mmCIF file of C-alpha atoms in Angstrom:
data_model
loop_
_atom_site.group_PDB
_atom_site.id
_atom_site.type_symbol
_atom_site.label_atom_id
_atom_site.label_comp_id
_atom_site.label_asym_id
_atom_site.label_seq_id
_atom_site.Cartn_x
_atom_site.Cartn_y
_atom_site.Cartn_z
ATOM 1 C CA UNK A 1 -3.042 15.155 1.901
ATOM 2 C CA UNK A 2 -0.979 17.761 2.738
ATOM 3 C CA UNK A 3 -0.024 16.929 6.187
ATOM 4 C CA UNK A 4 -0.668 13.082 8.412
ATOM 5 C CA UNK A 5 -4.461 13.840 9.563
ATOM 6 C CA UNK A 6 -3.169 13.098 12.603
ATOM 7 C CA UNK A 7 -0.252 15.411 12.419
ATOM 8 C CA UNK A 8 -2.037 18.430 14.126
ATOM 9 C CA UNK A 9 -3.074 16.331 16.868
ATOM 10 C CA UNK A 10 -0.002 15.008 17.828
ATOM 11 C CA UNK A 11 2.305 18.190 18.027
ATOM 12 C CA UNK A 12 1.230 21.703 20.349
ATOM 13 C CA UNK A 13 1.386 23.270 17.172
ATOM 14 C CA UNK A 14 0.688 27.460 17.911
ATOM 15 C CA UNK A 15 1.160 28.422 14.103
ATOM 16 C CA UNK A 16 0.801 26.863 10.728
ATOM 17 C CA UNK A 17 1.496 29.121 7.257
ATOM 18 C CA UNK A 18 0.045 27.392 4.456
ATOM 19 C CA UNK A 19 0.023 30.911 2.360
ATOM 20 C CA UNK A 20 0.277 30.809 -1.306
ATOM 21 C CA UNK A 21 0.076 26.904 -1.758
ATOM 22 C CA UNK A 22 -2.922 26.757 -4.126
ATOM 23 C CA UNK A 23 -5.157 25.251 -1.508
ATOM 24 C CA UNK A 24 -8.745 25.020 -1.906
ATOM 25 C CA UNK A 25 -9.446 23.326 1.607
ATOM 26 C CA UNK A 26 -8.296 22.083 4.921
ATOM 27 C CA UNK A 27 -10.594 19.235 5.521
ATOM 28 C CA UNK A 28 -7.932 16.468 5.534
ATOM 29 C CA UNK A 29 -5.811 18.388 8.558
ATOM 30 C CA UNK A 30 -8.777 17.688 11.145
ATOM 31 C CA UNK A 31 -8.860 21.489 12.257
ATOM 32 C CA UNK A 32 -11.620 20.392 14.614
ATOM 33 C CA UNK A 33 -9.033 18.273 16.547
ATOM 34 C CA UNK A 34 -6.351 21.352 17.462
ATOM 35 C CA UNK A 35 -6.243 22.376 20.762
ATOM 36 C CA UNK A 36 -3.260 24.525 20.649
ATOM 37 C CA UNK A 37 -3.596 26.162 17.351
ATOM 38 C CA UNK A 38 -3.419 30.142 17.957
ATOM 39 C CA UNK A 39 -2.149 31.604 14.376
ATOM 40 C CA UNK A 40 -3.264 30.050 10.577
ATOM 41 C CA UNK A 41 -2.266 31.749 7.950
ATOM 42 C CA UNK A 42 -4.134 31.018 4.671
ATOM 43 C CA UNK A 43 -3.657 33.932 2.348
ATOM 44 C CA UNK A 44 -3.293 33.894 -1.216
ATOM 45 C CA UNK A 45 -4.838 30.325 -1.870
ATOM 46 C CA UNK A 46 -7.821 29.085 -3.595
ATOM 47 C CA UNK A 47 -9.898 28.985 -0.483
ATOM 48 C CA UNK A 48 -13.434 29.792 -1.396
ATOM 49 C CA UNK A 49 -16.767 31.047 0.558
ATOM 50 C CA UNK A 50 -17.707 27.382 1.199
ATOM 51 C CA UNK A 51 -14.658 26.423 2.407
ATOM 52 C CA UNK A 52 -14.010 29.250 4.353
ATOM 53 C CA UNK A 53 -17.139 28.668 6.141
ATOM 54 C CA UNK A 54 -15.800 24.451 6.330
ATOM 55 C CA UNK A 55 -13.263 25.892 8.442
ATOM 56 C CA UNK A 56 -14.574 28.320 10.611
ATOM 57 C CA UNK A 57 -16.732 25.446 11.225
ATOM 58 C CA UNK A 58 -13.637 23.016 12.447
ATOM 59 C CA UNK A 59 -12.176 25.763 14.064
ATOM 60 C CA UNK A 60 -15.179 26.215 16.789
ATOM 61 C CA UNK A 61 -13.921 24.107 19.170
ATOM 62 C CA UNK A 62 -10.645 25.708 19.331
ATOM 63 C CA UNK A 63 -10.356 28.382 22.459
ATOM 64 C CA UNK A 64 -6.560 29.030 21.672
ATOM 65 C CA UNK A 65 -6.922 30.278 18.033
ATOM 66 C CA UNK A 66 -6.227 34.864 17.969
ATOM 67 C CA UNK A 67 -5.728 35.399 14.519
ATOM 68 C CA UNK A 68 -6.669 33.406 11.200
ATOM 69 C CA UNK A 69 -5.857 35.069 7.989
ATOM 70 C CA UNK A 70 -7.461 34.873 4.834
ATOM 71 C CA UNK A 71 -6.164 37.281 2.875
ATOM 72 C CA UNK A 72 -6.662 37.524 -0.841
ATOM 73 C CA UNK A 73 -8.811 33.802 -1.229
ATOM 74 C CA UNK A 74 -11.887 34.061 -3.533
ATOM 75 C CA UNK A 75 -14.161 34.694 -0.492
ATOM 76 C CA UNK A 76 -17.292 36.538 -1.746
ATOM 77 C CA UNK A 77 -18.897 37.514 1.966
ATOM 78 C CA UNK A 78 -16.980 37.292 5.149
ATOM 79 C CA UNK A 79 -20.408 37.726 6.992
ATOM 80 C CA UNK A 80 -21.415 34.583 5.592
ATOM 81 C CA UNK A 81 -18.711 32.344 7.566
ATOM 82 C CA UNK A 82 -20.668 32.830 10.626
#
């Protein structure tokens, strides 16, 4: 994985920049789980529309998060992440 899954939950982490890593998803850092989160910063990754929706999904709970960024992923319909 590419962080501890319990990484996020341990730190008040406000930003994380995983742009232009090649990543196709984010299910192993337990998005659900941040409280603190306010910034992510995916662009230019391998993120698809079905992942994209897995982490809008995680990222429900989350009442801190202002700006995610998705920039430039293979994301067919932004409507469809709900």
């Amino acid at each position: 994985p590419l962080l501890p899954t319990s990484f996020l939950c341990e730190i008040a982490l406000t930003r994380l920049d995983v742009a232009n890593n090649q990543l196709s998803s984010l299910v192993d850092l337990e998005l659900e789980r941040t409280t603190s989160l306010q910034e992510l910063l995916l662009p230019h990754n391998h993120i698809d529309t079905s992942n994209a929706r897995a982490i809008v999904k995680q990222l429900r709970a989350n009442r801190s998060l202002t700006h995610v960024d998705l920039q430039h992923n293979p994301i067919r319909s932004v409507e469809s992440l709900g």
